[in-house]
mmCIF file of C-alpha atoms in Angstrom:
data_model
loop_
_atom_site.group_PDB
_atom_site.id
_atom_site.type_symbol
_atom_site.label_atom_id
_atom_site.label_comp_id
_atom_site.label_asym_id
_atom_site.label_seq_id
_atom_site.Cartn_x
_atom_site.Cartn_y
_atom_site.Cartn_z
ATOM 1 C CA MET G 1 -24.700 -7.393 -7.214
ATOM 2 C CA VAL G 2 -25.179 -3.773 -8.208
ATOM 3 C CA PRO G 3 -21.923 -2.271 -9.557
ATOM 4 C CA LEU G 4 -20.321 0.146 -7.135
ATOM 5 C CA GLY G 5 -21.235 3.697 -8.113
ATOM 6 C CA SER G 6 -24.495 2.817 -9.828
ATOM 7 C CA ASP G 7 -26.518 5.334 -7.835
ATOM 8 C CA VAL G 8 -25.895 8.967 -6.968
ATOM 9 C CA PHE G 9 -25.102 8.398 -3.295
ATOM 10 C CA GLU G 10 -22.546 5.618 -3.900
ATOM 11 C CA ARG G 11 -20.930 7.448 -6.782
ATOM 12 C CA GLY G 12 -20.530 10.572 -4.679
ATOM 13 C CA SER G 13 -19.020 8.573 -1.819
ATOM 14 C CA SER G 14 -16.550 6.839 -4.142
ATOM 15 C CA VAL G 15 -15.499 10.083 -5.801
ATOM 16 C CA ASP G 16 -15.024 11.789 -2.430
ATOM 17 C CA ALA G 17 -12.980 8.859 -1.104
ATOM 18 C CA ALA G 18 -10.805 8.760 -4.225
ATOM 19 C CA HIS G 19 -10.290 12.528 -4.082
ATOM 20 C CA ALA G 20 -9.265 12.381 -0.408
ATOM 21 C CA ALA G 21 -6.852 9.492 -1.039
ATOM 22 C CA PHE G 22 -5.259 11.250 -3.994
ATOM 23 C CA ALA G 23 -4.908 14.490 -2.029
ATOM 24 C CA GLN G 24 -2.999 12.697 0.751
ATOM 25 C CA TYR G 25 -0.836 10.938 -1.837
ATOM 26 C CA GLN G 26 -0.033 14.275 -3.491
ATOM 27 C CA TRP G 27 1.070 15.824 -0.191
ATOM 28 C CA LEU G 28 3.541 12.983 0.359
ATOM 29 C CA VAL G 29 4.804 12.429 -3.192
ATOM 30 C CA LYS G 30 4.352 15.448 -5.463
ATOM 31 C CA PRO G 31 3.083 18.544 -3.632
ATOM 32 C CA ASP G 32 2.223 21.677 -5.602
ATOM 33 C CA GLU G 33 3.669 25.118 -4.820
ATOM 34 C CA ALA G 34 1.106 25.980 -2.126
ATOM 35 C CA GLN G 35 1.564 22.589 -0.479
ATOM 36 C CA CYS G 36 5.346 22.955 -0.567
ATOM 37 C CA ASN G 37 5.042 26.262 1.292
ATOM 38 C CA ALA G 38 2.848 24.641 3.948
ATOM 39 C CA ILE G 39 5.304 21.759 4.310
ATOM 40 C CA GLU G 40 8.199 24.192 4.746
ATOM 41 C CA SER G 41 6.254 25.918 7.510
ATOM 42 C CA ALA G 42 5.686 22.572 9.240
ATOM 43 C CA LEU G 43 9.392 21.748 8.867
ATOM 44 C CA GLY G 44 10.158 24.947 10.777
ATOM 45 C CA TRP G 45 8.005 23.752 13.675
ATOM 46 C CA LEU G 46 9.729 20.361 13.629
ATOM 47 C CA SER G 47 13.214 21.873 13.623
ATOM 48 C CA GLU G 48 12.378 24.204 16.492
ATOM 49 C CA HIS G 49 10.947 21.487 18.752
ATOM 50 C CA SER G 50 13.686 18.980 17.857
ATOM 51 C CA LYS G 51 16.432 21.249 19.147
ATOM 52 C CA ALA G 52 15.481 20.510 22.740
ATOM 53 C CA SER G 53 13.703 17.152 22.522
ATOM 54 C CA GLY G 54 15.316 15.252 19.656
ATOM 55 C CA PRO G 55 13.891 14.180 16.283
ATOM 56 C CA LEU G 56 11.266 11.749 17.590
ATOM 57 C CA LEU G 57 9.969 13.288 20.797
ATOM 58 C CA GLY G 58 10.382 16.734 19.242
ATOM 59 C CA ALA G 59 8.352 15.639 16.205
ATOM 60 C CA ALA G 60 5.525 14.383 18.417
ATOM 61 C CA THR G 61 5.537 17.622 20.413
ATOM 62 C CA ALA G 62 5.595 19.721 17.230
ATOM 63 C CA PHE G 63 2.737 17.728 15.671
ATOM 64 C CA HIS G 64 0.551 18.212 18.742
ATOM 65 C CA ALA G 65 1.282 21.946 18.863
ATOM 66 C CA TRP G 66 0.703 22.234 15.099
ATOM 67 C CA VAL G 67 -2.769 20.673 15.286
ATOM 68 C CA GLU G 68 -3.590 22.554 18.500
ATOM 69 C CA ALA G 69 -2.838 25.796 16.614
ATOM 70 C CA GLY G 70 -5.513 24.903 14.062
ATOM 71 C CA HIS G 71 -3.342 23.722 11.170
ATOM 72 C CA ALA G 72 -4.199 20.762 8.923
ATOM 73 C CA ARG G 73 -2.480 17.433 9.479
ATOM 74 C CA ALA G 74 -1.415 16.803 5.858
ATOM 75 C CA PRO G 75 1.473 19.341 5.733
ATOM 76 C CA MET G 76 2.933 18.018 8.983
ATOM 77 C CA ARG G 77 2.700 14.406 7.803
ATOM 78 C CA ALA G 78 4.679 15.245 4.681
ATOM 79 C CA ALA G 79 7.137 17.294 6.746
ATOM 80 C CA LEU G 80 7.680 14.411 9.192
ATOM 81 C CA ILE G 81 9.090 12.154 6.480
ATOM 82 C CA ARG G 82 11.454 14.858 5.205
ATOM 83 C CA HIS G 83 12.518 15.822 8.734
ATOM 84 C CA TRP G 84 13.338 12.251 9.712
ATOM 85 C CA ARG G 85 15.353 11.747 6.550
ATOM 86 C CA HIS G 86 17.359 14.892 7.307
ATOM 87 C CA THR G 87 17.998 13.688 10.870
ATOM 88 C CA ASP G 88 18.947 10.135 9.786
ATOM 89 C CA ILE G 89 15.974 8.466 11.443
ATOM 90 C CA LEU G 90 14.854 7.267 7.995
ATOM 91 C CA HIS G 91 17.156 6.440 5.115
ATOM 92 C CA PHE G 92 14.329 6.320 2.569
ATOM 93 C CA PRO G 93 10.867 7.964 2.543
ATOM 94 C CA LEU G 94 8.672 5.509 4.424
ATOM 95 C CA PRO G 95 5.160 6.938 5.004
ATOM 96 C CA LEU G 96 5.287 6.820 8.818
ATOM 97 C CA VAL G 97 2.728 9.353 10.063
ATOM 98 C CA GLY G 98 1.137 7.912 13.234
ATOM 99 C CA ALA G 99 -2.343 8.104 11.714
ATOM 100 C CA ARG G 100 -3.961 5.962 14.435
ATOM 101 C CA ALA G 101 -3.076 8.600 17.036
ATOM 102 C CA PHE G 102 -5.865 10.755 15.579
ATOM 103 C CA ILE G 103 -8.781 8.350 15.918
ATOM 104 C CA ALA G 104 -11.864 9.620 17.715
ATOM 105 C CA ASP G 105 -11.150 8.021 21.115
ATOM 106 C CA ALA G 106 -7.421 8.866 21.224
ATOM 107 C CA PRO G 107 -6.363 11.044 24.190
ATOM 108 C CA TRP G 108 -5.397 14.629 23.415
ATOM 109 C CA GLU G 109 -3.588 15.786 26.522
ATOM 110 C CA PRO G 110 0.108 16.105 25.543
ATOM 111 C CA SER G 111 1.250 13.808 28.376
ATOM 112 C CA GLU G 112 -0.983 11.027 26.997
ATOM 113 C CA TRP G 113 -1.073 11.793 23.278
ATOM 114 C CA ILE G 114 2.696 11.995 22.691
ATOM 115 C CA PRO G 115 3.390 8.426 23.977
ATOM 116 C CA CYS G 116 0.348 7.270 22.001
ATOM 117 C CA PHE G 117 1.751 8.864 18.823
ATOM 118 C CA LEU G 118 5.177 7.258 19.332
ATOM 119 C CA ASN G 119 3.573 3.856 19.925
ATOM 120 C CA CYS G 120 1.562 4.270 16.714
ATOM 121 C CA LEU G 121 4.777 4.998 14.841
ATOM 122 C CA ASN G 122 6.323 1.838 16.274
ATOM 123 C CA ASP G 123 3.282 -0.184 15.137
ATOM 124 C CA GLU G 124 3.557 1.274 11.637
ATOM 125 C CA ILE G 125 7.263 0.389 11.446
ATOM 126 C CA THR G 126 6.513 -3.176 12.507
ATOM 127 C CA ALA G 127 3.713 -3.445 9.938
ATOM 128 C CA VAL G 128 5.970 -2.187 7.128
ATOM 129 C CA GLU G 129 8.697 -4.644 8.068
ATOM 130 C CA ASN G 130 6.297 -7.598 8.297
ATOM 131 C CA ARG G 131 4.594 -6.735 5.007
ATOM 132 C CA THR G 132 7.921 -6.348 3.196
ATOM 133 C CA ARG G 133 9.202 -9.677 4.461
ATOM 134 C CA ALA G 134 5.896 -11.360 3.559
ATOM 135 C CA LEU G 135 6.003 -9.911 0.055
ATOM 136 C CA GLU G 136 9.535 -11.170 -0.510
ATOM 137 C CA ARG G 137 8.587 -14.606 0.850
ATOM 138 C CA SER G 138 5.575 -14.762 -1.469
ATOM 139 C CA TRP G 139 7.689 -13.682 -4.451
ATOM 140 C CA ARG G 140 10.310 -16.378 -3.845
ATOM 141 C CA HIS G 141 7.636 -19.041 -3.342
ATOM 142 C CA ALA G 142 5.821 -18.046 -6.547
ATOM 143 C CA ARG G 143 9.069 -18.152 -8.530
ATOM 144 C CA LEU G 144 9.771 -21.680 -7.264
ATOM 145 C CA GLN G 145 6.228 -22.939 -7.874
ATOM 146 C CA SER G 146 5.615 -21.393 -11.298
ATOM 147 C CA GLY G 147 6.668 -24.706 -12.867
ATOM 148 C CA ALA G 148 8.816 -25.754 -15.809
ATOM 149 C CA GLN G 149 8.376 -23.402 -18.748
ATOM 150 C CA ARG G 150 9.148 -23.271 -22.431
ATOM 151 C CA SER G 151 12.160 -21.253 -23.525
ATOM 152 C CA THR G 152 9.831 -18.451 -24.675
ATOM 153 C CA SER G 153 7.812 -18.414 -21.453
ATOM 154 C CA ARG G 154 7.548 -15.146 -19.535
ATOM 155 C CA ALA G 155 6.147 -16.720 -16.345
ATOM 156 C CA ASP G 156 9.090 -15.737 -14.143
ATOM 157 C CA LYS G 157 8.941 -12.178 -15.456
ATOM 158 C CA VAL G 158 5.217 -12.015 -14.665
ATOM 159 C CA ILE G 159 5.976 -13.021 -11.057
ATOM 160 C CA ASP G 160 8.751 -10.407 -10.877
ATOM 161 C CA ILE G 161 6.399 -7.687 -12.111
ATOM 162 C CA LEU G 162 3.779 -8.718 -9.541
ATOM 163 C CA ALA G 163 6.407 -8.287 -6.829
ATOM 164 C CA ALA G 164 7.504 -4.908 -8.192
ATOM 165 C CA TYR G 165 3.899 -3.654 -8.511
ATOM 166 C CA PRO G 166 2.001 -5.231 -5.585
ATOM 167 C CA LEU G 167 -1.319 -4.540 -7.373
ATOM 168 C CA ILE G 168 -1.425 -4.923 -11.138
ATOM 169 C CA SER G 169 -3.966 -5.300 -13.934
ATOM 170 C CA ALA G 170 -3.649 -7.396 -17.067
ATOM 171 C CA THR G 171 -3.346 -4.187 -19.093
ATOM 172 C CA ARG G 172 -0.385 -2.948 -17.045
ATOM 173 C CA LEU G 173 1.249 -6.375 -17.190
ATOM 174 C CA SER G 174 0.807 -6.420 -20.963
ATOM 175 C CA ASP G 175 2.468 -3.012 -21.306
ATOM 176 C CA GLU G 176 5.377 -3.854 -18.994
ATOM 177 C CA LEU G 177 6.323 -7.148 -20.648
ATOM 178 C CA GLY G 178 5.225 -6.533 -24.241
ATOM 179 C CA LEU G 179 2.577 -9.274 -24.139
ATOM 180 C CA SER G 180 -0.783 -9.301 -25.789
ATOM 181 C CA LEU G 181 -3.634 -8.603 -23.385
ATOM 182 C CA LYS G 182 -4.950 -12.117 -23.936
ATOM 183 C CA ALA G 183 -1.570 -13.659 -23.075
ATOM 184 C CA ALA G 184 -1.353 -11.542 -19.912
ATOM 185 C CA TYR G 185 -4.741 -12.879 -18.800
ATOM 186 C CA ILE G 186 -3.613 -16.441 -19.487
ATOM 187 C CA TYR G 187 -0.660 -16.091 -17.132
ATOM 188 C CA LEU G 188 -2.759 -14.419 -14.441
ATOM 189 C CA GLU G 189 -5.561 -16.980 -14.647
ATOM 190 C CA ARG G 190 -3.068 -19.849 -14.499
ATOM 191 C CA PHE G 191 -1.270 -18.450 -11.447
ATOM 192 C CA LEU G 192 -4.648 -17.720 -9.873
ATOM 193 C CA SER G 193 -5.759 -21.340 -10.275
ATOM 194 C CA ASP G 194 -2.401 -22.544 -8.897
ATOM 195 C CA GLY G 195 -2.884 -20.415 -5.767
ATOM 196 C CA LEU G 196 0.223 -18.308 -6.370
ATOM 197 C CA ILE G 197 -1.644 -15.008 -6.714
ATOM 198 C CA VAL G 198 -5.032 -13.622 -5.643
ATOM 199 C CA GLU G 199 -7.581 -11.354 -7.271
ATOM 200 C CA VAL G 200 -8.504 -8.461 -4.985
ATOM 201 C CA THR G 201 -11.212 -6.538 -6.852
ATOM 202 C CA HIS G 202 -14.272 -8.883 -6.854
ATOM 203 C CA ARG G 203 -15.363 -7.868 -10.344
ATOM 204 C CA THR G 204 -15.175 -8.957 -13.985
ATOM 205 C CA ALA G 205 -13.773 -5.714 -15.435
ATOM 206 C CA ARG G 206 -10.613 -3.807 -14.483
ATOM 207 C CA ARG G 207 -9.486 -6.683 -12.286
ATOM 208 C CA LEU G 208 -6.428 -6.266 -10.059
ATOM 209 C CA PHE G 209 -4.123 -9.098 -8.992
ATOM 210 C CA ALA G 210 -1.507 -9.478 -6.257
ATOM 211 C CA LEU G 211 0.843 -12.074 -4.837
ATOM 212 C CA LYS G 212 -0.615 -14.538 -2.346
ATOM 213 C CA GLU G 213 0.679 -12.758 0.778
ATOM 214 C CA LEU G 214 -1.414 -9.670 -0.096
ATOM 215 C CA GLU G 215 -4.672 -11.630 0.179
ATOM 216 C CA PRO G 216 -5.952 -9.417 3.073
ATOM 217 C CA LEU G 217 -6.482 -6.693 0.460
ATOM 218 C CA ARG G 218 -9.491 -8.688 -0.760
ATOM 219 C CA GLU G 219 -11.363 -7.816 2.421
ATOM 220 C CA ILE G 220 -10.312 -4.165 2.337
ATOM 221 C CA VAL G 221 -11.741 -3.631 -1.145
ATOM 222 C CA ARG G 222 -14.783 -5.903 -0.749
ATOM 223 C CA PRO G 223 -17.950 -3.985 -1.742
ATOM 224 C CA PRO G 224 -20.969 -4.051 0.600
ATOM 225 C CA LYS G 225 -23.530 -6.754 0.014
ATOM 226 C CA ARG G 226 -26.814 -5.548 -1.436
ATOM 227 C CA PRO G 227 -29.738 -7.271 -3.191
ATOM 228 C CA LEU G 228 -30.045 -7.227 -6.956
ATOM 229 C CA PRO G 229 -32.754 -4.821 -8.155
ATOM 230 C CA GLY G 230 -35.962 -6.674 -9.023
ATOM 231 C CA ARG G 231 -34.738 -9.998 -7.639
ATOM 232 C CA LYS G 232 -37.064 -12.085 -5.511
ATOM 233 C CA ARG G 233 -36.078 -14.096 -2.463
ATOM 234 C CA GLY G 234 -34.413 -17.476 -2.901
ATOM 235 C CA ARG G 235 -31.448 -19.022 -4.662
ATOM 236 C CA PRO G 236 -30.279 -17.116 -7.764
ATOM 237 C CA ARG G 237 -30.604 -18.759 -11.155
ATOM 238 C CA LYS G 238 -27.580 -20.632 -12.445
ATOM 239 C CA SER G 239 -27.051 -18.132 -15.242
ATOM 240 C CA GLU G 240 -26.749 -15.312 -12.679
ATOM 241 C CA SER G 241 -23.992 -17.008 -10.679
ATOM 242 C CA GLN G 242 -21.799 -18.175 -13.560
ATOM 243 C CA GLU G 243 -18.453 -16.463 -13.786
ATOM 244 C CA THR G 244 -16.867 -15.369 -17.008
ATOM 245 C CA THR G 245 -14.603 -18.050 -18.499
ATOM 246 C CA PRO G 246 -10.926 -17.262 -18.859
ATOM 247 C CA PRO G 247 -9.518 -16.703 -22.339
ATOM 248 C CA GLU G 248 -8.214 -19.673 -24.315
ATOM 249 C CA GLU G 249 -4.618 -20.610 -23.734
ATOM 250 C CA ASP G 250 -3.529 -21.399 -27.299
ATOM 251 C CA VAL G 251 -2.167 -17.961 -28.102
ATOM 252 C CA ASP G 252 1.125 -16.749 -29.455
ATOM 253 C CA ILE G 253 3.314 -14.829 -27.058
ATOM 254 C CA ARG G 254 5.598 -12.124 -28.400
ATOM 255 C CA PRO G 255 9.334 -12.882 -28.398
ATOM 256 C CA PRO G 256 10.905 -12.044 -25.051
ATOM 257 C CA GLY G 257 12.715 -8.740 -24.748
ATOM 258 C CA PRO G 258 15.625 -7.894 -22.476
ATOM 259 C CA VAL G 259 15.314 -9.779 -19.207
ATOM 260 C CA PRO G 260 14.801 -7.367 -16.290
ATOM 261 C CA THR G 261 17.035 -7.879 -13.293
ATOM 262 C CA PHE G 262 15.923 -7.323 -9.742
ATOM 263 C CA ALA G 263 18.411 -6.608 -6.997
ATOM 264 C CA PRO G 264 17.897 -8.544 -3.757
ATOM 265 C CA ILE G 265 15.984 -6.697 -1.093
ATOM 266 C CA ASN G 266 18.258 -5.216 1.571
ATOM 267 C CA TYR G 267 16.677 -4.810 4.992
ATOM 268 C CA GLU G 268 19.736 -3.384 6.715
ATOM 269 C CA GLU G 269 18.688 0.265 6.473
ATOM 270 C CA LEU G 270 15.160 -0.519 7.659
ATOM 271 C CA GLU G 271 16.475 -2.548 10.588
ATOM 272 C CA ARG G 272 18.909 0.218 11.556
ATOM 273 C CA ALA G 273 16.090 2.771 11.416
ATOM 274 C CA ILE G 274 13.897 0.553 13.621
ATOM 275 C CA GLU G 275 16.688 -0.010 16.134
ATOM 276 C CA ASN G 276 17.466 3.702 16.210
ATOM 277 C CA ALA G 277 13.809 4.610 16.707
ATOM 278 C CA GLU G 278 13.375 2.036 19.492
ATOM 279 C CA ARG G 279 16.534 3.238 21.235
ATOM 280 C CA ILE G 280 15.355 6.850 21.204
ATOM 281 C CA ILE G 281 11.873 5.867 22.430
ATOM 282 C CA ARG G 282 13.327 3.846 25.307
ATOM 283 C CA ARG G 283 15.624 6.721 26.284
ATOM 284 C CA TYR G 284 12.808 9.271 26.415
ATOM 285 C CA ARG G 285 10.509 6.878 28.273
ATOM 286 C CA ALA G 286 13.195 6.408 30.901
ATOM 287 C CA ASP G 287 13.593 10.196 31.433
#
């Protein structure tokens, strides 16, 4: 398989996609001065429309008017999260932006688009809740199934780090736990063979790993199939299909440092936010 980015077209596509993803991330997490000004402007629209219609219906109305006026979506998406935190719809900054309401075949008339936007928000809330519960379930299962360990083993800490960073490389794991890179790979390869974690990158370098419940990410990041350059038709030679062998397991692991503690996940705020959002949606649908 040709490595992704090996030709000019693929490399340009990858760079453009990465740039677009980072730009959206910056708007939501660490906007610059110009972006902050745009977000403040969008917050003004949200506040104005929410006075008469409430924080949810008012937000949908403001978003539609904002886009209809020719403004970009990114400032309003960042403003939505801040606005809902200020109005107690959200107690922490969940990235709920109703992105599916802007697909090509979505209606644009306000009477149709606003309910569509609110339904998309409800779907995003449900997806966040389901993914969070699945991640916690996978973490607990992996902790139970990691097996009996030596007193110097860091297996449980590796599982904890995988839960804290849903996607992680051996290099990052090595830095977080003070392991050698070889030891980090040993843990990852062992948990991979035991079915406790999955590899999501489909490559031999810069591999990323995740807990079992995040296995759908493998399909999201799967590269397109393409023939090898210069290869003829038929079954590939055995040497072409062999995978790289994992590192040997007889390595010394550094002495364990302070044991990190992880507070139990509390879903109460998320559940209250969901109930509040559903109650407001039902009220405005009934009007």
